Structure formats: structure tokens, C-alpha cells
Short mmCIF file of C-alpha atoms in Angstrom, two decimals:
data_model
loop_
_atom_site.label_atom_id
_atom_site.label_comp_id
_atom_site.label_asym_id
_atom_site.label_seq_id
_atom_site.Cartn_x
_atom_site.Cartn_y
_atom_site.Cartn_z
CA ILE W 1 42.31 68.34 76.89
CA LEU W 2 45.03 67.44 74.37
CA PHE W 3 47.00 65.58 77.03
CA SER W 4 43.90 63.63 78.10
CA LEU W 5 43.31 62.57 74.47
CA ILE W 6 46.65 60.76 74.24
CA PRO W 7 45.20 57.31 75.11
CA LEU W 8 42.53 57.76 72.42
CA SER W 9 45.12 58.88 69.83
CA TYR W 10 47.02 55.62 70.38
CA ILE W 11 43.90 53.67 69.37
CA ILE W 12 43.39 55.78 66.23
CA GLY W 13 47.01 55.43 65.10
CA ASN W 14 50.30 57.22 64.47
CA PHE W 15 48.69 60.09 62.56
CA ALA W 16 46.54 60.95 65.59
CA ILE W 17 49.53 60.64 67.95
CA ASN W 18 51.65 62.94 65.81
CA LEU W 19 48.79 65.43 65.44
CA ASN W 20 48.20 65.39 69.19
CA ILE W 21 51.81 66.07 70.14
CA PHE W 22 52.12 68.64 67.32
CA LEU W 23 49.16 70.57 68.75
CA LEU W 24 50.54 70.24 72.28
CA ILE W 25 53.86 71.70 71.18
CA VAL W 26 52.36 74.45 68.97
CA PHE W 27 49.78 75.67 71.49
CA GLY W 28 52.34 75.40 74.28
CA LEU W 29 54.80 77.56 72.37
CA ILE W 30 52.14 80.06 71.25
CA ILE W 31 50.61 80.56 74.70
CA TYR W 32 53.74 80.35 76.89
CA ASN W 33 56.47 81.04 74.25
CA LYS W 34 59.83 82.04 75.79
CA ARG W 35 58.81 81.07 79.32
CA ILE W 36 59.11 77.40 78.36
CA PHE W 37 62.82 77.75 77.59
CA LYS W 38 63.59 79.86 80.65
CA ILE W 39 63.20 76.94 83.05
CA ARG W 40 66.31 76.08 85.02
CA LEU W 41 68.12 73.22 83.32
CA LEU W 42 68.67 70.14 85.47
CA PHE W 43 71.40 67.55 84.96
CA ILE W 44 68.98 65.27 83.10
CA ASP W 45 67.92 68.16 80.82
CA LYS W 46 71.52 68.70 79.77
CA ILE W 47 71.98 64.97 79.12
CA ILE W 48 68.80 64.84 77.01
CA ILE W 49 69.94 67.87 74.98
CA THR W 50 73.37 66.24 74.52
CA PHE W 51 71.69 63.04 73.30
CA PHE W 52 69.76 64.98 70.65
CA LEU W 53 72.88 66.90 69.62
CA LEU W 54 74.69 63.58 69.22
CA SER W 55 71.84 62.22 67.09
CA ILE W 56 72.01 65.15 64.65
CA PHE W 57 75.84 64.93 64.56
CA SER W 58 75.61 61.21 63.79
CA ALA W 59 72.98 61.85 61.11
CA ILE W 60 75.10 64.55 59.43
CA VAL W 61 78.27 62.40 59.45
CA ASN W 62 76.43 59.39 58.06
CA SER W 63 74.60 61.58 55.54
CA ILE W 64 77.92 62.91 54.21
CA GLU W 65 79.21 59.35 53.87
CA SER W 66 75.98 58.31 52.11
CA ASN W 67 76.28 61.15 49.62
CA LEU W 68 79.88 60.19 48.86
CA VAL W 69 78.74 56.70 47.87
CA LYS W 70 75.42 57.96 46.45
CA GLN W 71 73.19 56.21 48.99
CA ASP W 72 69.95 57.21 50.69
CA ASN W 73 70.33 59.98 53.33
CA SER W 74 66.81 59.78 54.79
CA THR W 75 68.33 59.28 58.26
CA LEU W 76 69.09 63.02 58.48
CA ILE W 77 65.45 63.95 57.75
CA LYS W 78 64.18 61.41 60.30
CA THR W 79 66.58 62.78 62.91
CA ILE W 80 65.45 66.37 62.35
CA LEU W 81 61.81 65.25 62.70
CA TYR W 82 62.77 63.34 65.85
CA TYR W 83 63.57 66.67 67.52
CA ARG W 84 59.82 67.07 68.12
CA TYR W 85 60.29 64.88 71.18
CA LEU W 86 62.82 67.29 72.64
CA LEU W 87 60.24 70.08 72.23
CA LEU W 88 57.53 67.82 73.66
CA TYR W 89 59.68 67.12 76.72
CA PHE W 90 60.27 70.80 77.56
CA VAL W 91 56.69 71.88 76.78
CA LEU W 92 55.26 69.15 79.00
CA ARG W 93 57.74 69.88 81.78
CA TYR W 94 56.69 73.53 81.81
CA LEU W 95 52.97 72.72 81.66
CA ILE W 96 53.17 70.17 84.48
CA GLU W 97 55.40 72.28 86.73
CA ASN W 98 52.96 75.19 86.33
CA GLN W 99 49.92 72.96 86.90
CA LYS W 100 48.44 73.35 83.42
CA ILE W 101 47.76 69.61 83.06
CA TYR W 102 44.71 68.13 84.76
CA PHE W 103 45.82 64.54 85.36
CA LYS W 104 42.41 63.37 86.53
CA TRP W 105 41.19 63.72 82.93
CA PHE W 106 44.17 61.75 81.63
CA PHE W 107 43.58 58.91 84.10
CA ILE W 108 39.84 58.77 83.32
CA SER W 109 40.61 58.79 79.59
CA SER W 110 43.06 55.90 80.11
CA LEU W 111 40.41 54.00 82.06
CA VAL W 112 37.71 54.46 79.41
CA CYS W 113 40.01 53.65 76.47
CA THR W 114 41.59 50.54 78.02
CA LEU W 115 38.18 49.19 79.05
CA PHE W 116 36.94 49.78 75.49
CA VAL W 117 39.90 47.85 74.02
CA SER W 118 39.50 45.08 76.62
CA PHE W 119 35.78 44.58 75.95
CA ASP W 120 36.39 44.77 72.21
CA ILE W 121 38.85 41.87 72.62
CA PHE W 122 36.23 39.93 74.61
CA TYR W 123 33.69 40.58 71.85
CA GLN W 124 36.19 39.44 69.22
CA PHE W 125 36.94 36.30 71.24
CA ILE W 126 33.25 35.37 71.45
CA PHE W 127 32.02 36.39 67.98
CA PHE W 128 35.30 36.03 65.98
CA GLN W 129 35.18 39.70 65.00
CA ASP W 130 35.29 42.94 66.96
CA ILE W 131 32.52 45.56 67.09
CA PHE W 132 33.89 47.15 63.90
CA GLY W 133 33.80 43.82 62.07
CA LEU W 134 37.57 43.30 62.24
CA LYS W 135 38.51 39.61 62.34
CA PRO W 136 41.57 38.33 64.22
CA LEU W 137 44.61 37.40 62.13
CA HIS W 138 45.39 34.50 64.45
CA PRO W 139 43.13 32.59 66.91
CA SER W 140 45.63 33.09 69.76
CA LYS W 141 46.35 36.77 69.00
CA LEU W 142 43.32 39.04 69.21
CA SER W 143 43.92 42.60 68.11
CA GLY W 144 40.56 44.22 68.90
CA PRO W 145 40.26 47.67 67.31
CA PHE W 146 43.89 47.61 66.07
CA GLY W 147 43.06 45.39 63.09
CA ASP W 148 46.17 43.78 61.58
CA GLU W 149 48.47 45.33 64.22
CA LEU W 150 48.96 42.86 67.07
CA ILE W 151 49.49 45.51 69.75
CA ALA W 152 46.31 45.36 71.82
CA GLY W 153 48.06 43.78 74.82
CA GLY W 154 50.84 46.34 74.66
CA TYR W 155 48.30 49.16 74.57
CA ILE W 156 46.43 47.83 77.62
CA TYR W 157 49.69 47.33 79.52
CA LYS W 158 50.79 50.92 78.81
CA PHE W 159 47.58 52.69 79.86
CA ALA W 160 45.76 50.26 82.20
CA ILE W 161 47.74 51.25 85.27
CA PHE W 162 46.86 54.92 84.69
CA GLY W 163 43.23 53.79 84.45
CA ILE W 164 43.51 51.99 87.77
CA PHE W 165 44.81 55.20 89.39
CA ALA W 166 41.73 57.12 88.25
CA PHE W 167 39.75 55.76 91.19
CA PRO W 168 41.62 57.56 94.03
CA PHE W 169 40.21 60.80 92.56
CA PHE W 170 36.69 59.62 93.41
CA LYS W 171 35.20 59.37 96.87
CA ILE W 172 34.42 55.65 97.04
CA LYS W 173 34.11 53.57 100.19
CA LYS W 174 37.08 51.28 100.77
CA ILE W 175 35.17 48.04 100.36
CA TYR W 176 33.64 49.14 97.04
CA LEU W 177 36.98 50.52 95.90
CA SER W 178 38.71 47.19 96.61
CA LEU W 179 36.04 45.23 94.74
CA THR W 180 36.13 47.63 91.79
CA LEU W 181 39.91 47.49 91.51
CA ALA W 182 39.87 43.69 91.77
CA LEU W 183 37.31 43.48 88.94
CA LEU W 184 39.27 45.95 86.83
CA PHE W 185 42.48 44.02 87.40
CA LEU W 186 40.70 40.82 86.37
CA ILE W 187 39.46 42.42 83.12
CA TYR W 188 42.92 43.71 82.19
CA VAL W 189 44.75 40.43 82.90
CA ILE W 190 42.27 38.37 80.86
CA ALA W 191 42.29 40.89 77.97
CA ILE W 192 46.09 40.95 77.76
CA MET W 193 46.23 37.15 77.82
CA LEU W 194 43.63 36.89 75.04
CA SER W 195 45.60 39.40 72.96
CA GLY W 196 48.42 36.86 72.83
CA ASN W 197 51.03 39.55 73.62
CA ARG W 198 53.20 37.65 76.07
CA MET W 199 55.77 40.33 76.90
CA PRO W 200 53.14 43.02 77.74
CA PHE W 201 51.54 40.45 80.07
CA VAL W 202 54.87 39.99 81.89
CA LEU W 203 55.50 43.76 82.04
CA PHE W 204 51.98 44.50 83.31
CA ILE W 205 52.44 41.97 86.13
CA LEU W 206 55.91 43.42 86.84
CA ALA W 207 54.56 46.98 87.12
CA ILE W 208 51.69 45.91 89.39
CA PHE W 209 54.04 43.87 91.57
CA LEU W 210 56.45 46.81 91.95
CA ILE W 211 53.61 49.13 92.99
CA LEU W 212 52.42 46.62 95.57
CA LEU W 213 55.99 46.15 96.82
CA PHE W 214 57.07 49.78 97.11
CA GLU W 215 53.82 51.44 98.18
CA LYS W 216 53.38 50.76 101.90
CA LYS W 217 49.59 50.97 101.76
CA THR W 218 49.39 48.24 99.13
CA ARG W 219 51.98 45.73 100.39
CA LYS W 220 49.35 43.74 102.26
CA TYR W 221 47.70 42.93 98.93
CA ILE W 222 50.77 41.10 97.50
CA PRO W 223 49.74 37.55 98.61
CA VAL W 224 46.13 38.04 97.48
CA SER W 225 47.21 39.52 94.14
CA PHE W 226 49.65 36.66 93.56
CA VAL W 227 46.93 34.08 94.18
CA ILE W 228 44.44 35.89 91.91
CA ILE W 229 46.96 36.26 89.06
CA THR W 230 48.01 32.61 89.34
CA CYS W 231 44.42 31.36 89.35
CA ILE W 232 43.37 33.53 86.39
CA PHE W 233 46.41 32.50 84.38
CA PHE W 234 46.00 28.76 84.91
CA VAL W 235 42.24 28.77 84.31
CA ILE W 236 42.70 30.46 80.92
CA TYR W 237 45.88 28.49 80.18
CA LYS W 238 44.20 25.13 80.80
CA ASN W 239 40.92 25.93 79.00
CA ASN W 240 42.14 27.68 75.85
CA GLN W 241 44.44 25.69 73.59
CA SER W 242 45.49 28.70 71.51
CA ILE W 243 46.57 30.65 74.62
CA LYS W 244 48.31 27.53 75.97
CA ASN W 245 50.27 27.09 72.74
CA SER W 246 51.19 30.78 72.66
CA PHE W 247 52.58 30.84 76.21
CA ASP W 248 54.27 27.44 75.80
CA SER W 249 56.04 28.82 72.74
CA PHE W 250 57.07 31.91 74.70
CA LYS W 251 58.45 29.75 77.51
CA ASP W 252 60.31 27.39 75.16
CA ASN W 253 61.81 30.24 73.13
CA SER W 254 62.96 32.05 76.30
CA ILE W 255 64.65 28.91 77.65
CA SER W 256 66.23 28.20 74.26
CA MET W 257 67.59 31.75 73.98
CA ILE W 258 69.20 31.51 77.43
CA LYS W 259 70.74 28.10 76.65
CA ILE W 260 72.09 29.22 73.28
CA PHE W 261 73.51 32.43 74.80
CA VAL W 262 75.33 30.38 77.45
CA VAL W 263 76.63 27.85 74.91
CA GLU W 264 77.88 30.48 72.46
CA ASN W 265 79.35 32.93 74.96
CA ILE W 266 80.67 30.67 77.72
CA SER W 267 81.56 27.39 76.05
CA LYS W 268 82.42 29.30 72.83
CA SER W 269 80.61 26.75 70.67
CA SER W 270 78.70 27.91 67.60
CA GLN W 271 77.77 24.53 66.17
CA ILE W 272 74.10 24.70 67.10
CA PRO W 273 71.60 23.48 64.48
CA GLU W 274 69.88 26.47 62.91
CA LYS W 275 66.41 24.94 63.37
CA GLU W 276 66.95 25.00 67.17
CA ILE W 277 67.68 28.74 67.24
CA PRO W 278 64.63 30.94 67.97
CA MET W 279 63.96 33.64 65.39
CA TYR W 280 64.23 36.45 67.94
CA TYR W 281 67.66 35.27 69.06
CA GLN W 282 68.93 35.55 65.51
CA GLU W 283 67.43 39.04 65.21
CA LEU W 284 68.98 40.14 68.50
CA LYS W 285 72.33 38.78 67.38
CA SER W 286 72.23 40.71 64.12
CA PHE W 287 72.70 43.91 66.15
CA TYR W 288 76.40 43.27 66.88
CA GLY W 289 77.69 43.36 63.33
CA THR W 290 75.50 46.40 62.64
CA TRP W 291 76.78 48.24 65.71
CA MET W 292 80.42 47.51 64.78
CA MET W 293 79.91 49.44 61.52
CA ASN W 294 79.51 52.70 63.51
CA LYS W 295 80.70 51.82 66.99
CA TYR W 296 80.89 55.22 68.72
CA ILE W 297 78.24 57.51 67.20
CA GLY W 298 76.00 54.93 65.52
CA GLY W 299 74.47 54.89 62.09
CA GLY W 300 71.79 57.47 62.89
CA ILE W 301 68.19 57.23 64.06
CA LYS W 302 66.23 54.44 62.30
CA SER W 303 69.36 53.40 60.40
CA PHE W 304 69.32 49.75 61.51
CA ARG W 305 67.04 48.71 58.64
CA HIS W 306 69.54 50.17 56.13
CA ASN W 307 72.83 49.16 57.77
CA CYS W 308 71.99 45.65 59.00
CA PRO W 309 71.96 44.06 55.50
CA LYS W 310 75.42 45.57 54.87
CA ARG W 311 77.05 44.17 58.00
CA LYS W 312 79.70 41.47 58.07
CA ILE W 313 78.30 38.09 59.19
CA LEU W 314 80.40 37.22 62.24
CA SER W 315 79.14 33.80 63.35
CA HIS W 316 77.71 30.53 62.07
CA ASN W 317 74.26 30.99 63.60
CA GLU W 318 73.75 34.63 62.70
CA ARG W 319 70.72 35.54 60.62
CA THR W 320 71.64 36.79 57.15
CA THR W 321 68.39 38.72 56.60
CA CYS W 322 67.34 41.70 58.73
CA ASN W 323 64.27 43.08 60.42
CA MET W 324 63.43 46.78 60.88
CA HIS W 325 65.04 46.86 64.35
CA PRO W 326 66.85 44.44 66.73
CA HIS W 327 63.80 44.00 69.05
CA ASN W 328 65.43 45.50 72.12
CA TYR W 329 65.58 49.20 73.09
CA TYR W 330 69.19 49.11 74.29
CA LEU W 331 70.54 47.22 71.28
CA GLU W 332 68.74 49.60 68.93
CA ILE W 333 70.13 52.63 70.76
CA LEU W 334 73.61 51.13 70.41
CA THR W 335 73.29 50.57 66.66
CA ASP W 336 71.61 53.94 65.93
CA THR W 337 73.47 56.29 68.31
CA GLY W 338 76.57 54.27 69.14
CA LEU W 339 78.35 53.74 72.44
CA ILE W 340 78.14 57.45 73.29
CA GLY W 341 74.37 57.51 72.73
CA PHE W 342 74.00 54.32 74.76
CA ILE W 343 75.86 55.86 77.73
CA LEU W 344 73.78 59.05 77.50
CA SER W 345 70.54 57.03 77.38
CA CYS W 346 71.57 55.01 80.42
CA LEU W 347 72.37 58.25 82.27
CA ILE W 348 68.91 59.59 81.37
CA PHE W 349 67.21 56.40 82.54
CA PHE W 350 69.25 56.27 85.77
CA SER W 351 68.49 59.92 86.50
CA VAL W 352 64.76 59.26 86.13
CA ILE W 353 65.06 56.20 88.40
CA TYR W 354 66.95 58.30 90.95
CA HIS W 355 64.30 61.03 91.01
CA SER W 356 61.38 58.58 91.08
CA ILE W 357 62.47 55.44 92.94
CA ILE W 358 65.69 56.07 94.86
CA LYS W 359 64.85 59.53 96.17
CA ASN W 360 61.27 58.69 97.11
CA TYR W 361 61.58 55.13 98.41
CA PHE W 362 65.18 54.62 99.56
CA LEU W 363 66.27 58.07 100.73
CA LYS W 364 64.46 59.77 103.57
CA SER W 365 62.08 62.20 101.91
CA THR W 366 60.26 64.84 103.94
CA THR W 367 57.40 65.18 101.44
CA GLN W 368 54.71 62.60 100.78
CA ILE W 369 54.85 60.92 97.37
CA ASN W 370 52.27 62.40 95.03
CA ILE W 371 49.75 59.75 93.99
CA ILE W 372 49.98 60.98 90.37
CA LEU W 373 53.69 60.13 90.23
CA VAL W 374 53.22 56.48 91.24
CA PRO W 375 51.85 55.00 87.97
CA PHE W 376 54.27 57.02 85.83
CA THR W 377 57.18 55.76 87.92
CA PHE W 378 56.45 52.06 87.73
CA VAL W 379 55.25 52.03 84.14
CA PHE W 380 58.57 53.71 83.26
CA ILE W 381 60.55 51.07 85.18
CA SER W 382 58.76 48.23 83.38
CA GLU W 383 59.02 49.99 80.02
CA ILE W 384 62.83 50.29 80.16
CA PHE W 385 63.31 46.78 81.58
CA PRO W 386 66.48 45.70 79.73
CA PHE W 387 65.82 41.95 79.38
CA ARG W 388 62.78 42.15 77.13
CA LEU W 389 61.83 41.91 73.50
CA SER W 390 60.38 45.18 72.31
CA GLY W 391 59.34 47.25 69.34
CA SER W 392 61.53 50.01 67.98
CA PHE W 393 62.58 52.70 70.47
CA PHE W 394 62.52 55.44 67.84
CA THR W 395 58.95 54.90 66.57
CA THR W 396 56.22 57.49 67.14
CA SER W 397 54.29 55.43 69.69
CA THR W 398 57.30 54.41 71.81
CA SER W 399 59.18 57.73 71.81
CA THR W 400 56.03 59.72 72.57
CA PHE W 401 55.24 57.42 75.50
CA ILE W 402 58.81 57.42 76.87
CA PHE W 403 59.20 61.21 76.76
CA ILE W 404 55.76 61.74 78.35
CA LEU W 405 56.84 59.48 81.22
CA ILE W 406 60.21 61.21 81.62
CA ALA W 407 58.77 64.76 81.44
CA THR W 408 56.08 63.94 84.02
CA ILE W 409 58.44 62.25 86.48
CA ILE W 410 61.06 65.00 86.29
CA ALA W 411 58.44 67.77 86.58
CA PHE W 412 56.92 66.22 89.70
CA SER W 413 60.30 65.50 91.27
CA LYS W 414 61.37 69.13 90.75
CA LYS W 415 58.37 70.72 92.37
CA ASN W 416 55.73 69.64 94.88
CA ILE W 417 52.72 69.78 92.58
CA LYS W 418 49.22 69.48 93.96
CA ASN W 419 46.70 66.90 92.75
#
């Protein structure tokens, strides 16, 4: 029940997410206690444990330095609290391996919650406020039930694919199933576009495309899906000026960032007018000076916001002010846990990819791929896509989601679990 309430907790907010995972961990430890920690450690388990040990070591070292210069040492407290995700990982692994999680409930919950958010966005688009009376902050960025947080598209992208995979659990005739999935897909694509969250739109399409590409039964739908997506996109793009402006801006900024990167790193020229440099490029670039302050072990979890303003400005076009994070998972991992943490994270990600993609789709496997594993696999691949702008990796919402994906994939790859 607690696991199935995760999609709902994301709508309510961070307090609900933290409460949910706290209860999952506490009840897991109370009911199964020592059995959870008696599971045989895999290579990825040891790497994850090493990553958390590094994070506490980094926090302690940086905390000692902070005390010497009488600065804030909140990084150590945040790192200790971050250990809840290590507990969450092992509790979920045990529960899933021992078939204590009923995934049908989770998929149905994802379906209901994502449809609710989607229709709330439609309502907000038509009536200029959602069903709770919340008005959009921007005409091209509808937030639905999330109020002043512009994350509705990201929420739909994260949980919509699990909602789509709820239908194989029901006995529906093929023709009705195809029509239902097509309608559902249409709802999700339109809702994400109306939310104005461009990157979640790209990642949602990427995840769907990968499922169609790798799953033999769905490959025949690639041409049809491509036509449908293209038609939906251009109809909305041509008929809604706010959406058109939003995606034009996304396209122009992406092209500008690539051009500036090439100019600065290949031709070695830094004399680019500041007004031509996209804001996100400047934020991404601010990571380098911050990382160089603590190159090997990092500044500690969630330390970017404190260390970035102290960095040495290294180039003409670098932003002098700082955001809360560098807007990319990998760059944030580098600044907060250093080169060692970055290597460990890449090993964790590669190990998950090996167990989910390489072993199941490229190596000859004697067992049939469990349908439950499919959405977790391809959502994970899209979530860790390196060339993307993102929120902070170490926030409650992101870390909870990432460790749920990893725990589920590893648990299913270790044992042939029934539906």
C-alpha cells in the first residue's frame, strides 16, 4: 500500500514523499529486521555502499574545514539524512525479491494520478485556473495541482509510462487495448506540452521510443507512433502561440549552447557577447570552478549552493552569481562528491544498464523479460540521460525516484519474480 501511494505523495509534496519512504523503511525494518541485511551483496550493492561512505567522508572533511574558518557545516547533517536512501534501497530490494510489493497497485496508482494531473492541466488551460482554483504563473507553463512549482510535465513523464503498463494486468481485447493506449498516449503528450516543460517532453518521447525499439512486440508501432507524435506536436505548436514561443526558445537556446560550447572549447575564443549566452549555459559553466575547489571528494552533498559563490571566475563569459545546483545530474555529482563520487555513480548507472538492457536485450537470456521490469528500465535510461538539463540530483523527489528505479531493476534482475 505504501509503495502504491508513491505517485500520490509526489503530488502532495516533499513532506508526503519523506513520510512515505520513512514509513516504508520503518515498517520494513520492524517486520523483517535482520533479514533485510542478510541478503547477498552484489557488485552494485558494494559500489552503492562505497558511494555513501565517500559522501560521509567528504562531509566530515569539509565540516572540519568549515569549523576551522567558522562557516556553516550543514552539509554533514544533510549527508547523514541522505543515508535514508541507502536504507530505502535495501528495504525495497528485500521486499521486491520476496514478492512483498504488489506492482499492479503501483501501476494503477500511477495511471490514476497522472490522468488526474493531465486533466487538471486541461481544466487550467480552458478556465485559466485548475480545479483547486490555482492560476498558472505563465500562460505557456501550466502547473495544474502543483501551484507555483512548474513540475507538472516532469511528474507526468516520470509516472505516465508506469500508468501505461497498468493495462497488461487487465484482460482487454487487443483492439480495445490498442485504442485505449493510443488515447492515453495522446492525453499524456498534450498535457506535457501544455505544461511547458520541454525537457520532460523530450524524455517522455525518448522513453517511449526506446520501449518500441527494444520490445519486439511493439516495434511494429514505431512508424505509427512517430506519425501520431509529429501530428500532435505540430497541431498544438501551430495553434498555440505560447507553446510555440516556449519550444522556439528551447530550440534556440539548445542551438546557441552547442555553438558557444564549440567556439569556446575548439576555437578557444571567449569573446562572445554576454547577451548571446543562454542563462543555462552560464549556470552549467559555473560548475567547473566549483568542482576545482574540491576536485577528488567534492564539497559534500548539496554543497554547490554554498561553494559556487566562493569559486574563482575562470573565463570571460562565466556567470558570477550562482543557482542552487548546476542543472545537470553529472555535473552536480562532480561538484558534491568529486571525481571519485562521479566514477562510483557511473559504475552504479552502468551496472543497472547491464542488468536491465545489456543482459536482457543484447545477451542471450533464457528467461523471458518480466513485463514489470520494462517501464522501470526505460524510465531509468531516460532519467540518467547525460545531455539534459535537470533539477538537483540530491533532492527528495529525484533521489527517491532514482533509488526506487535502481532497487526494482536490481531486485528483478537477481531473481525471476512472478507478476
